[in-house]
C-alpha cells in the first residue's frame, strides 16, 4: 500500500512519471465503451470528417485518467481533495503520452498537511496536451 | 446561440435531469482496464479494505463517467441545441469531499453555472456543474465540465 510521509515531500520534487503506450483506435474504442462517453468523434472517422477533422481524436478524459493514475499511485485516492485539467491540444491516434507532476506547495492547514501539485501531459514531440493541478491532504 | 446575452440567459441556470446510479464493481473493472489502472486497491476488494476503504474506491475521474450512465448522456446538449461534433472538452475539475466506493448509491444533480464567449464570439464556453450525493444526502464530490462550442459561420 502506498503511504507517503510529509518528511519525504519537498517543494519542487517530481512524482514518478508515467509513459503510456501509443494511443490506438483500440484504446479509444475500449475507453468509449468503458467510460460511457459515446461521442462518435472519438471512434467514428466518418463522423469526425463530417466535422472537419482528419481523424478521430482521443477523449480528453482518457488523458486526464492517466494523470489520475499517476496521482493515486503516489498518494492514496482518499487523500485527493481536488483535481483539474485544461485540455489544451487534441490528442491523436499514435500519440505517446507522458504524464508528469511536481510539488509546488506544502502548507500546514488546520493541523493537516496540504500538498499542491502541478500536472501535465505531453506527447512524443513535447507538445503539452493537458495542463492541470491537484491538491492532496495528508491523513 | 446567436447573441452573447441571449446565449448566456438561455443556458445559465439550466438544470440537467437528476440521475441516480449504483457504483458497480464490474463497471469499475472495465474502466480500470480501459485506462490501464492495475493498482490492487482498484482491482481487489480485500486489498481495498485492508487499505481502509469500505470497498473498492473509484479512481479520480470515474465520477465523470458514471454521470454519463444516463439513458442519453447528451440529452441536455440536445435540449440546448449544442451539436455534438462541434464541441470540445475545454476544462474539467473535481472537488472531493469523501471517497465514493463500489456499492455506494449516488445521485447526480447538474446545472449550467456559467457561459461566456471568447475570440469575438467564435467560441462559446459552457460550464456544467454536477453535485454528487450519497443516498444519505451527504455531498461526496462536485465537478465542473467546461465545454467549448465552436461557432459554425
CSV table of N, CA, C and O in Angstrom, one decimal, chain A residues 1-102:
chain,number,residue,atom,x,y,z
A,1,UNK,N,0.9,-1.2,0.0
A,1,UNK,CA,0.0,0.0,0.0
A,1,UNK,C,0.9,1.2,0.0
A,1,UNK,O,1.9,1.3,0.7
A,2,UNK,N,0.5,2.2,-0.9
A,2,UNK,CA,1.3,3.4,-0.9
A,2,UNK,C,1.0,4.3,0.3
A,2,UNK,O,-0.1,4.7,0.5
A,3,UNK,N,2.1,4.6,1.0
A,3,UNK,CA,1.9,5.6,2.1
A,3,UNK,C,2.9,6.7,1.8
A,3,UNK,O,4.0,6.4,1.4
A,4,UNK,N,2.5,7.9,2.1
A,4,UNK,CA,3.5,9.0,1.9
A,4,UNK,C,3.7,9.7,3.2
A,4,UNK,O,2.8,9.9,4.0
A,5,UNK,N,4.9,10.1,3.4
A,5,UNK,CA,5.3,10.8,4.6
A,5,UNK,C,5.7,12.3,4.3
A,5,UNK,O,6.4,12.5,3.3
A,6,UNK,N,5.2,13.2,5.1
A,6,UNK,CA,5.4,14.6,4.9
A,6,UNK,C,6.9,14.9,4.8
A,6,UNK,O,7.3,15.8,4.1
A,7,UNK,N,7.7,14.2,5.6
A,7,UNK,CA,9.1,14.5,5.6
A,7,UNK,C,9.7,14.2,4.3
A,7,UNK,O,10.8,14.7,3.9
A,8,UNK,N,9.1,13.3,3.5
A,8,UNK,CA,9.7,12.9,2.2
A,8,UNK,C,9.2,13.9,1.1
A,8,UNK,O,9.6,13.7,-0.1
A,9,UNK,N,8.4,14.8,1.4
A,9,UNK,CA,7.8,15.7,0.4
A,9,UNK,C,8.5,17.1,0.4
A,9,UNK,O,8.4,17.7,1.5
A,10,UNK,N,9.1,17.5,-0.7
A,10,UNK,CA,9.6,18.9,-0.7
A,10,UNK,C,9.2,19.6,-1.9
A,10,UNK,O,8.9,19.0,-3.0
A,11,UNK,N,9.1,20.9,-1.8
A,11,UNK,CA,8.6,21.7,-3.0
A,11,UNK,C,9.6,21.5,-4.1
A,11,UNK,O,10.8,21.6,-3.9
A,12,UNK,N,9.1,21.3,-5.3
A,12,UNK,CA,10.0,21.1,-6.5
A,12,UNK,C,10.2,19.7,-6.8
A,12,UNK,O,10.6,19.4,-7.9
A,13,UNK,N,9.9,18.8,-5.9
A,13,UNK,CA,10.1,17.3,-6.2
A,13,UNK,C,9.1,16.8,-7.2
A,13,UNK,O,8.0,17.3,-7.3
A,14,UNK,N,9.6,15.9,-8.0
A,14,UNK,CA,8.7,15.3,-9.1
A,14,UNK,C,8.1,14.0,-8.6
A,14,UNK,O,8.6,13.3,-7.8
A,15,UNK,N,6.8,13.8,-9.1
A,15,UNK,CA,6.2,12.5,-8.9
A,15,UNK,C,6.8,11.5,-9.9
A,15,UNK,O,7.2,11.9,-11.0
A,16,UNK,N,6.8,10.2,-9.6
A,16,UNK,CA,7.2,9.2,-10.6
A,16,UNK,C,6.3,9.4,-11.9
A,16,UNK,O,5.1,9.4,-11.8
A,17,UNK,N,7.0,9.7,-13.0
A,17,UNK,CA,6.2,9.9,-14.2
A,17,UNK,C,5.7,8.6,-14.8
A,17,UNK,O,6.1,7.5,-14.5
A,18,UNK,N,4.7,8.8,-15.7
A,18,UNK,CA,4.1,7.6,-16.4
A,18,UNK,C,4.2,7.8,-17.9
A,18,UNK,O,3.8,8.9,-18.4
A,19,UNK,N,4.7,6.8,-18.6
A,19,UNK,CA,4.8,6.9,-20.1
A,19,UNK,C,3.8,5.8,-20.6
A,19,UNK,O,3.9,4.6,-20.2
A,20,UNK,N,2.8,6.3,-21.4
A,20,UNK,CA,1.8,5.4,-21.8
A,20,UNK,C,2.1,4.7,-23.2
A,20,UNK,O,2.9,5.3,-23.9
A,21,UNK,N,1.5,3.6,-23.4
A,21,UNK,CA,1.7,3.1,-24.8
A,21,UNK,C,1.0,4.0,-25.8
A,21,UNK,O,0.1,4.8,-25.4
A,22,UNK,N,1.4,3.9,-27.1
A,22,UNK,CA,0.7,4.8,-28.1
A,22,UNK,C,-0.8,4.6,-28.1
A,22,UNK,O,-1.3,3.5,-27.9
A,23,UNK,N,-1.5,5.8,-28.2
A,23,UNK,CA,-3.0,5.7,-28.3
A,23,UNK,C,-3.4,5.1,-29.6
A,23,UNK,O,-3.0,5.5,-30.6
A,24,UNK,N,-4.1,4.0,-29.5
A,24,UNK,CA,-4.6,3.3,-30.7
A,24,UNK,C,-6.1,3.5,-30.8
A,24,UNK,O,-6.7,3.9,-29.9
A,25,UNK,N,-6.6,3.1,-32.0
A,25,UNK,CA,-8.1,3.1,-32.2
A,25,UNK,C,-8.7,2.2,-31.2
A,25,UNK,O,-9.8,2.4,-30.7
A,26,UNK,N,-8.0,1.1,-30.9
A,26,UNK,CA,-8.5,0.1,-29.9
A,26,UNK,C,-8.6,0.8,-28.5
A,26,UNK,O,-9.6,0.6,-27.9
A,27,UNK,N,-7.5,1.5,-28.1
A,27,UNK,CA,-7.6,2.2,-26.8
A,27,UNK,C,-8.8,3.1,-26.8
A,27,UNK,O,-9.5,3.0,-25.7
A,28,UNK,N,-9.1,3.8,-27.9
A,28,UNK,CA,-10.3,4.7,-27.9
A,28,UNK,C,-11.6,3.9,-27.8
A,28,UNK,O,-12.6,4.4,-27.2
A,29,UNK,N,-11.7,2.8,-28.6
A,29,UNK,CA,-12.9,2.0,-28.6
A,29,UNK,C,-13.2,1.4,-27.2
A,29,UNK,O,-14.3,1.5,-26.7
A,30,UNK,N,-12.1,0.9,-26.6
A,30,UNK,CA,-12.3,0.3,-25.3
A,30,UNK,C,-12.7,1.4,-24.3
A,30,UNK,O,-13.6,1.2,-23.5
A,31,UNK,N,-12.1,2.6,-24.3
A,31,UNK,CA,-12.4,3.6,-23.4
A,31,UNK,C,-13.8,4.1,-23.7
A,31,UNK,O,-14.6,4.5,-22.7
A,32,UNK,N,-14.2,4.2,-24.9
A,32,UNK,CA,-15.6,4.7,-25.3
A,32,UNK,C,-16.6,3.8,-24.6
A,32,UNK,O,-17.5,4.3,-23.9
A,33,UNK,N,-16.5,2.5,-24.7
A,33,UNK,CA,-17.4,1.6,-24.0
A,33,UNK,C,-17.3,1.7,-22.5
A,33,UNK,O,-18.4,1.7,-21.8
A,34,UNK,N,-16.1,1.7,-22.0
A,34,UNK,CA,-16.0,1.6,-20.5
A,34,UNK,C,-16.3,2.9,-19.8
A,34,UNK,O,-16.6,2.9,-18.6
A,35,UNK,N,-16.1,4.0,-20.5
A,35,UNK,CA,-16.3,5.3,-19.9
A,35,UNK,C,-17.8,5.8,-20.0
A,35,UNK,O,-18.2,6.6,-19.2
A,36,UNK,N,-18.5,5.3,-21.0
A,36,UNK,CA,-19.9,5.7,-21.2
A,36,UNK,C,-19.9,7.0,-22.0
A,36,UNK,O,-21.0,7.5,-22.4
A,37,UNK,N,-18.7,7.5,-22.4
A,37,UNK,CA,-18.7,8.6,-23.3
A,37,UNK,C,-18.7,8.2,-24.8
A,37,UNK,O,-17.7,7.8,-25.3
A,38,UNK,N,-19.9,8.1,-25.3
A,38,UNK,CA,-20.1,7.5,-26.7
A,38,UNK,C,-20.1,8.6,-27.8
A,38,UNK,O,-20.6,8.3,-28.9
A,39,UNK,N,-19.5,9.7,-27.5
A,39,UNK,CA,-19.4,10.7,-28.6
A,39,UNK,C,-18.7,10.1,-29.7
A,39,UNK,O,-17.5,9.7,-29.6
A,40,UNK,N,-19.3,10.0,-30.9
A,40,UNK,CA,-18.7,9.3,-32.1
A,40,UNK,C,-17.4,10.0,-32.6
A,40,UNK,O,-16.6,9.3,-33.3
A,41,UNK,N,-17.2,11.2,-32.2
A,41,UNK,CA,-16.0,11.9,-32.7
A,41,UNK,C,-14.7,11.2,-32.2
A,41,UNK,O,-13.6,11.4,-32.8
A,42,UNK,N,-14.8,10.3,-31.2
A,42,UNK,CA,-13.7,9.6,-30.7
A,42,UNK,C,-13.4,8.2,-31.3
A,42,UNK,O,-12.4,7.6,-31.2
A,43,UNK,N,-14.4,7.7,-32.0
A,43,UNK,CA,-14.3,6.4,-32.6
A,43,UNK,C,-14.8,6.2,-34.0
A,43,UNK,O,-14.5,5.2,-34.7
A,44,UNK,N,-15.5,7.2,-34.5
A,44,UNK,CA,-16.1,7.0,-35.9
A,44,UNK,C,-15.5,8.1,-36.8
A,44,UNK,O,-15.8,9.3,-36.8
A,45,UNK,N,-14.6,7.6,-37.7
A,45,UNK,CA,-13.8,8.5,-38.5
A,45,UNK,C,-14.7,9.3,-39.5
A,45,UNK,O,-14.4,10.4,-39.8
A,46,UNK,N,-15.8,8.6,-40.0
A,46,UNK,CA,-16.7,9.3,-40.9
A,46,UNK,C,-17.4,10.5,-40.2
A,46,UNK,O,-17.5,11.6,-40.8
A,47,UNK,N,-17.7,10.3,-38.9
A,47,UNK,CA,-18.3,11.4,-38.1
A,47,UNK,C,-17.3,12.5,-37.9
A,47,UNK,O,-17.6,13.7,-38.1
A,48,UNK,N,-16.1,12.1,-37.6
A,48,UNK,CA,-15.0,13.1,-37.4
A,48,UNK,C,-14.8,13.9,-38.6
A,48,UNK,O,-14.7,15.2,-38.6
A,49,UNK,N,-14.8,13.3,-39.8
A,49,UNK,CA,-14.5,14.0,-41.0
A,49,UNK,C,-15.7,15.0,-41.3
A,49,UNK,O,-15.5,16.1,-41.9
A,50,UNK,N,-16.9,14.5,-41.0
A,50,UNK,CA,-18.1,15.4,-41.2
A,50,UNK,C,-17.9,16.7,-40.5
A,50,UNK,O,-18.4,17.8,-40.9
A,51,UNK,N,-17.2,16.7,-39.4
A,51,UNK,CA,-17.0,17.9,-38.6
A,51,UNK,C,-15.6,18.5,-38.8
A,51,UNK,O,-15.1,19.2,-37.9
A,52,UNK,N,-15.0,18.2,-39.9
A,52,UNK,CA,-13.8,18.9,-40.3
A,52,UNK,C,-12.5,18.4,-39.8
A,52,UNK,O,-11.4,19.0,-40.0
A,53,UNK,N,-12.5,17.2,-39.1
A,53,UNK,CA,-11.3,16.7,-38.6
A,53,UNK,C,-10.7,15.6,-39.6
A,53,UNK,O,-11.5,15.1,-40.4
A,54,UNK,N,-9.5,15.4,-39.6
A,54,UNK,CA,-8.9,14.3,-40.4
A,54,UNK,C,-9.1,12.9,-39.9
A,54,UNK,O,-9.1,12.0,-40.6
A,55,UNK,N,-9.2,12.9,-38.6
A,55,UNK,CA,-9.3,11.5,-38.0
A,55,UNK,C,-10.0,11.7,-36.6
A,55,UNK,O,-10.3,12.8,-36.2
A,56,UNK,N,-10.3,10.6,-36.0
A,56,UNK,CA,-10.9,10.6,-34.6
A,56,UNK,C,-9.8,11.2,-33.7
A,56,UNK,O,-8.6,11.2,-34.0
A,57,UNK,N,-10.3,11.8,-32.6
A,57,UNK,CA,-9.4,12.3,-31.6
A,57,UNK,C,-9.7,11.6,-30.2
A,57,UNK,O,-10.8,11.1,-30.0
A,58,UNK,N,-8.6,11.6,-29.4
A,58,UNK,CA,-8.8,10.9,-28.1
A,58,UNK,C,-9.7,11.7,-27.2
A,58,UNK,O,-9.8,12.9,-27.3
A,59,UNK,N,-10.3,11.0,-26.3
A,59,UNK,CA,-11.1,11.6,-25.2
A,59,UNK,C,-10.1,12.4,-24.3
A,59,UNK,O,-9.2,11.8,-23.8
A,60,UNK,N,-10.4,13.6,-24.0
A,60,UNK,CA,-9.6,14.4,-23.1
A,60,UNK,C,-9.6,13.7,-21.7
A,60,UNK,O,-8.6,13.6,-21.0
A,61,UNK,N,-10.7,13.1,-21.4
A,61,UNK,CA,-10.9,12.4,-20.1
A,61,UNK,C,-10.0,11.1,-20.0
A,61,UNK,O,-9.7,10.7,-18.9
A,62,UNK,N,-9.7,10.6,-21.1
A,62,UNK,CA,-8.8,9.4,-21.1
A,62,UNK,C,-7.4,9.9,-20.7
A,62,UNK,O,-6.8,9.3,-19.8
A,63,UNK,N,-6.9,11.0,-21.2
A,63,UNK,CA,-5.6,11.5,-20.9
A,63,UNK,C,-5.6,12.0,-19.4
A,63,UNK,O,-4.7,11.8,-18.7
A,64,UNK,N,-6.7,12.6,-19.0
A,64,UNK,CA,-6.8,13.0,-17.6
A,64,UNK,C,-6.8,11.8,-16.7
A,64,UNK,O,-6.2,11.9,-15.6
A,65,UNK,N,-7.3,10.7,-17.1
A,65,UNK,CA,-7.3,9.5,-16.3
A,65,UNK,C,-5.9,9.0,-16.1
A,65,UNK,O,-5.6,8.4,-15.1
A,66,UNK,N,-5.0,9.2,-17.1
A,66,UNK,CA,-3.6,8.9,-16.9
A,66,UNK,C,-3.0,9.7,-15.8
A,66,UNK,O,-2.2,9.2,-15.0
A,67,UNK,N,-3.3,11.0,-15.8
A,67,UNK,CA,-2.8,11.9,-14.7
A,67,UNK,C,-3.3,11.3,-13.4
A,67,UNK,O,-2.6,11.3,-12.4
A,68,UNK,N,-4.6,10.9,-13.4
A,68,UNK,CA,-5.2,10.3,-12.1
A,68,UNK,C,-4.4,9.1,-11.7
A,68,UNK,O,-4.2,8.9,-10.5
A,69,UNK,N,-4.0,8.3,-12.6
A,69,UNK,CA,-3.3,7.1,-12.3
A,69,UNK,C,-2.0,7.4,-11.6
A,69,UNK,O,-1.6,6.9,-10.6
A,70,UNK,N,-1.3,8.4,-12.2
A,70,UNK,CA,0.0,8.9,-11.6
A,70,UNK,C,-0.2,9.4,-10.2
A,70,UNK,O,0.5,9.1,-9.3
A,71,UNK,N,-1.3,10.2,-10.0
A,71,UNK,CA,-1.6,10.8,-8.7
A,71,UNK,C,-1.8,9.8,-7.6
A,71,UNK,O,-1.3,9.8,-6.6
A,72,UNK,N,-2.7,8.8,-7.9
A,72,UNK,CA,-3.1,7.9,-6.9
A,72,UNK,C,-2.2,6.7,-6.8
A,72,UNK,O,-2.3,5.9,-5.9
A,73,UNK,N,-1.2,6.6,-7.6
A,73,UNK,CA,-0.1,5.6,-7.3
A,73,UNK,C,0.9,6.3,-6.4
A,73,UNK,O,1.7,5.6,-5.8
A,74,UNK,N,0.8,7.6,-6.3
A,74,UNK,CA,1.7,8.3,-5.4
A,74,UNK,C,1.1,8.6,-4.1
A,74,UNK,O,1.7,8.4,-3.0
A,75,UNK,N,-0.2,9.0,-4.1
A,75,UNK,CA,-0.9,9.3,-2.8
A,75,UNK,C,-2.2,8.5,-2.9
A,75,UNK,O,-2.9,8.5,-4.0
A,76,UNK,N,-2.7,7.9,-1.8
A,76,UNK,CA,-3.9,7.1,-1.9
A,76,UNK,C,-5.1,8.0,-2.3
A,76,UNK,O,-5.1,9.2,-1.9
A,77,UNK,N,-6.1,7.4,-3.0
A,77,UNK,CA,-7.2,8.2,-3.5
A,77,UNK,C,-8.0,9.0,-2.4
A,77,UNK,O,-8.5,10.1,-2.7
A,78,UNK,N,-8.0,8.4,-1.2
A,78,UNK,CA,-8.8,9.2,-0.2
A,78,UNK,C,-8.1,10.5,0.2
A,78,UNK,O,-8.8,11.3,0.9
A,79,UNK,N,-6.9,10.7,-0.1
A,79,UNK,CA,-6.2,11.9,0.2
A,79,UNK,C,-6.4,13.0,-0.8
A,79,UNK,O,-6.1,14.2,-0.6
A,80,UNK,N,-6.9,12.6,-2.0
A,80,UNK,CA,-7.1,13.6,-3.1
A,80,UNK,C,-8.3,14.5,-2.8
A,80,UNK,O,-9.4,14.1,-2.5
A,81,UNK,N,-8.1,15.8,-2.8
A,81,UNK,CA,-9.1,16.8,-2.5
A,81,UNK,C,-9.6,17.5,-3.7
A,81,UNK,O,-10.8,17.9,-3.8
A,82,UNK,N,-8.7,17.8,-4.6
A,82,UNK,CA,-9.1,18.5,-5.9
A,82,UNK,C,-8.2,18.1,-7.0
A,82,UNK,O,-7.0,17.7,-6.8
A,83,UNK,N,-8.7,18.2,-8.2
A,83,UNK,CA,-8.0,17.7,-9.4
A,83,UNK,C,-8.6,18.4,-10.6
A,83,UNK,O,-9.8,18.3,-10.8
A,84,UNK,N,-7.8,19.1,-11.3
A,84,UNK,CA,-8.4,19.8,-12.5
A,84,UNK,C,-7.4,19.8,-13.7
A,84,UNK,O,-6.2,19.7,-13.5
A,85,UNK,N,-8.0,19.8,-14.9
A,85,UNK,CA,-7.2,19.8,-16.1
A,85,UNK,C,-7.8,20.8,-17.1
A,85,UNK,O,-9.0,21.0,-17.2
A,86,UNK,N,-6.9,21.4,-17.8
A,86,UNK,CA,-7.3,22.2,-19.0
A,86,UNK,C,-6.8,21.4,-20.2
A,86,UNK,O,-5.6,20.9,-20.3
A,87,UNK,N,-7.7,21.2,-21.2
A,87,UNK,CA,-7.4,20.4,-22.4
A,87,UNK,C,-6.9,21.4,-23.4
A,87,UNK,O,-7.7,22.1,-24.0
A,88,UNK,N,-5.6,21.4,-23.6
A,88,UNK,CA,-5.0,22.5,-24.5
A,88,UNK,C,-4.9,22.1,-25.9
A,88,UNK,O,-5.1,22.9,-26.8
A,89,UNK,N,-4.6,20.8,-26.2
A,89,UNK,CA,-4.5,20.4,-27.6
A,89,UNK,C,-5.1,19.0,-27.8
A,89,UNK,O,-5.2,18.3,-26.8
A,90,UNK,N,-5.6,18.8,-29.0
A,90,UNK,CA,-6.2,17.4,-29.2
A,90,UNK,C,-5.1,16.4,-29.2
A,90,UNK,O,-4.0,16.6,-29.6
A,91,UNK,N,-5.5,15.2,-28.7
A,91,UNK,CA,-4.6,14.0,-28.7
A,91,UNK,C,-5.1,13.1,-29.8
A,91,UNK,O,-6.3,12.8,-29.9
A,92,UNK,N,-4.1,12.7,-30.6
A,92,UNK,CA,-4.4,11.9,-31.8
A,92,UNK,C,-4.0,10.5,-31.7
A,92,UNK,O,-3.2,10.1,-30.8
A,93,UNK,N,-4.5,9.7,-32.6
A,93,UNK,CA,-4.1,8.3,-32.7
A,93,UNK,C,-2.6,8.2,-33.0
A,93,UNK,O,-2.1,9.0,-33.8
A,94,UNK,N,-1.9,7.4,-32.2
A,94,UNK,CA,-0.5,7.2,-32.4
A,94,UNK,C,0.3,8.0,-31.4
A,94,UNK,O,1.5,7.8,-31.2
A,95,UNK,N,-0.3,9.0,-30.7
A,95,UNK,CA,0.4,9.8,-29.8
A,95,UNK,C,0.9,9.0,-28.6
A,95,UNK,O,0.1,8.1,-28.1
A,96,UNK,N,2.1,9.3,-28.2
A,96,UNK,CA,2.6,8.6,-27.0
A,96,UNK,C,2.6,9.7,-25.8
A,96,UNK,O,3.3,10.7,-25.9
A,97,UNK,N,1.8,9.4,-24.9
A,97,UNK,CA,1.6,10.4,-23.8
A,97,UNK,C,2.5,10.1,-22.6
A,97,UNK,O,2.6,9.0,-22.2
A,98,UNK,N,3.1,11.2,-22.1
A,98,UNK,CA,3.9,11.1,-20.9
A,98,UNK,C,3.2,12.0,-19.9
A,98,UNK,O,2.9,13.2,-20.2
A,99,UNK,N,2.9,11.5,-18.7
A,99,UNK,CA,2.3,12.4,-17.7
A,99,UNK,C,3.3,12.7,-16.5
A,99,UNK,O,4.0,11.7,-16.1
A,100,UNK,N,3.4,13.9,-16.1
A,100,UNK,CA,4.3,14.3,-15.1
A,100,UNK,C,3.6,15.2,-14.0
A,100,UNK,O,2.6,15.8,-14.3
A,101,UNK,N,4.2,15.2,-12.8
A,101,UNK,CA,3.7,16.0,-11.8
A,101,UNK,C,4.8,16.5,-10.9
A,101,UNK,O,5.8,15.8,-10.7
A,102,UNK,N,4.6,17.7,-10.3
A,102,UNK,CA,5.6,18.1,-9.3
A,102,UNK,C,4.9,18.9,-8.2
A,102,UNK,O,3.9,19.5,-8.3
